[in-house]
PDB file of C-alpha atoms in Angstrom:
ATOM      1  CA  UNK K   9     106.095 132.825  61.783  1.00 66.00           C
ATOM      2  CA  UNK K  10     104.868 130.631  64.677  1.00 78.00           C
ATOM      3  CA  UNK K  11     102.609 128.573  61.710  1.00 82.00           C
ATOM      4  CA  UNK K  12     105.460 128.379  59.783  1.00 80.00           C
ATOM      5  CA  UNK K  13     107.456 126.542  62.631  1.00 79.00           C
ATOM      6  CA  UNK K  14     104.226 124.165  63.510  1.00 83.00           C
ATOM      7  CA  UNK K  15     104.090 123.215  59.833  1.00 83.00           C
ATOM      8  CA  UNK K  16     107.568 122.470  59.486  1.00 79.00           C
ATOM      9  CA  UNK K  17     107.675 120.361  62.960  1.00 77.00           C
ATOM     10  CA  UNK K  18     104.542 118.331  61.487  1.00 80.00           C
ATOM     11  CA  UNK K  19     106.308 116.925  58.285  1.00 77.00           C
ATOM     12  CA  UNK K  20     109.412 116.423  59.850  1.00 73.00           C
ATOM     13  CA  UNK K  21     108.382 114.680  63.352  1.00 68.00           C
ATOM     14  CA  UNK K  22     107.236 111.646  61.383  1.00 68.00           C
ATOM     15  CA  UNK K  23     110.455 111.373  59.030  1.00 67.00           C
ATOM     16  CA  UNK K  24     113.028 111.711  62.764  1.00 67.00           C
ATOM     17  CA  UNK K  25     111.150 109.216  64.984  1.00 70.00           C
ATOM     18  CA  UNK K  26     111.653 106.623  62.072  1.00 67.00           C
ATOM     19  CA  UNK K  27     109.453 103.928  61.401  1.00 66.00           C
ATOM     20  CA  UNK K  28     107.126 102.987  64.532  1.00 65.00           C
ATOM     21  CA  UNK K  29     105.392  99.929  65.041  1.00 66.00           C
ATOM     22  CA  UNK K  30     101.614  99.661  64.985  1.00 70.00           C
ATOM     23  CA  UNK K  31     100.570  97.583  68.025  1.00 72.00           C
ATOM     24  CA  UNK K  32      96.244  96.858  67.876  1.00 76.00           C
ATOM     25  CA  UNK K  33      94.982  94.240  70.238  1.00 75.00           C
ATOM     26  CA  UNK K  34      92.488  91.884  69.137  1.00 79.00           C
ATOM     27  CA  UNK K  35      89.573  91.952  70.923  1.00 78.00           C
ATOM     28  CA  UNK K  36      86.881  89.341  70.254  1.00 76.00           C
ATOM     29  CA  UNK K  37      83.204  89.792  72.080  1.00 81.00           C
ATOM     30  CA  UNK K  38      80.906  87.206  72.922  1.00 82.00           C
ATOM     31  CA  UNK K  39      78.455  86.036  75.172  1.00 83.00           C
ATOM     32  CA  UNK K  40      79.656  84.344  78.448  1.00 79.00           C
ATOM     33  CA  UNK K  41      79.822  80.603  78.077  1.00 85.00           C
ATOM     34  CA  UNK K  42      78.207  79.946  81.424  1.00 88.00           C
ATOM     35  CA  UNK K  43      76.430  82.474  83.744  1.00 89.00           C
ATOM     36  CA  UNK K  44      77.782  83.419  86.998  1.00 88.00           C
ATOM     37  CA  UNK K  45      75.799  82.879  89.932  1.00 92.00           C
ATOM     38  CA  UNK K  46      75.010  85.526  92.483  1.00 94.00           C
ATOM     39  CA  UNK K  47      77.205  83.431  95.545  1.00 96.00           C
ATOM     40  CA  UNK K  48      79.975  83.747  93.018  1.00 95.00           C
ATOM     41  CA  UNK K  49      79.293  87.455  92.269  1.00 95.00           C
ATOM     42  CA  UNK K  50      79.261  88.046  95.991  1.00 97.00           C
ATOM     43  CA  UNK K  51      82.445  86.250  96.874  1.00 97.00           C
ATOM     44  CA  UNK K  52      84.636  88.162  94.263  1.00 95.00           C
ATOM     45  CA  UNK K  53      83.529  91.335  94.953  1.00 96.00           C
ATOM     46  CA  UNK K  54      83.912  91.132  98.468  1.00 97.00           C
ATOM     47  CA  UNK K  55      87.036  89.764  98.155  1.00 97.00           C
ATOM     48  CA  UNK K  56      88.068  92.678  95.732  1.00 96.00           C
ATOM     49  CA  UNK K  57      86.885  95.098  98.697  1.00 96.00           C
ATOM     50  CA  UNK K  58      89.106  93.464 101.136  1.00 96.00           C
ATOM     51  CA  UNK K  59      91.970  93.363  98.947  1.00 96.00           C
ATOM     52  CA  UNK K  60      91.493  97.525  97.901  1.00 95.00           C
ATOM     53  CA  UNK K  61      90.264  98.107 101.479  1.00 96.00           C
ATOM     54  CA  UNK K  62      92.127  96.471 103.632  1.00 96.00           C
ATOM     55  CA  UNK K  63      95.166  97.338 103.475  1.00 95.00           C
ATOM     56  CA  UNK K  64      94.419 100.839 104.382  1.00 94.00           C
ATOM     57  CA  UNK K  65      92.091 100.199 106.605  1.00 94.00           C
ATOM     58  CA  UNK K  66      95.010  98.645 108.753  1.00 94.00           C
ATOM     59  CA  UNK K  67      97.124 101.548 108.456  1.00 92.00           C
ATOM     60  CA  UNK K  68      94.228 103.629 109.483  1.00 93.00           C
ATOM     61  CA  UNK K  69      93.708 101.196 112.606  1.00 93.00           C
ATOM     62  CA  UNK K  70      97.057 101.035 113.682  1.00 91.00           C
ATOM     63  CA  UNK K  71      97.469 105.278 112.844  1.00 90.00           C
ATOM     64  CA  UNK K  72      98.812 106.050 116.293  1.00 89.00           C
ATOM     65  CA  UNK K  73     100.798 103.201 116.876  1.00 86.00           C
ATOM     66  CA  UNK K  74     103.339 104.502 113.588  1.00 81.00           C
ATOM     67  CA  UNK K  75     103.137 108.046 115.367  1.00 84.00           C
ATOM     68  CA  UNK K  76     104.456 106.538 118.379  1.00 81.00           C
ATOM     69  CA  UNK K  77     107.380 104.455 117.129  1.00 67.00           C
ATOM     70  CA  UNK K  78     110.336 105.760 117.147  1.00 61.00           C
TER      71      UNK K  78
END
């Protein structure tokens, strides 16, 4: 009976949701137009660190001082 049910809910899921718009990106690959130094690697990765990091690395610093408040 349970088969029955599934089969049923298959053909008729598509016909109540209605018609659905396809969204597809379009992705194009290619080589980089210019190369990226290793300064320039270094800077934006260390400032992605600081920006993931360093936020909760101030809450961590400043742990006891939000116990305290009240």
């Amino acid at each position: 009976m349970s088969g029955l049910l599934r089969t049923i809910a298959r053909r008729a899921a598509p016909v109540l949701r209605g018609h659905t718009v396809t969204q597809r990106a379009n992705l194009y690959a290619a080589p980089a137009k210019e190369k990226i130094g290793t300064v320039e690697t270094i800077i934006g990765l260390s400032f992605f660190s600081l920006a993931i990091l360093g936020p909760s690395g101030w809450i961590l610093a400043h742990l006891e001082d939000y116990k305290n408040k009240e």
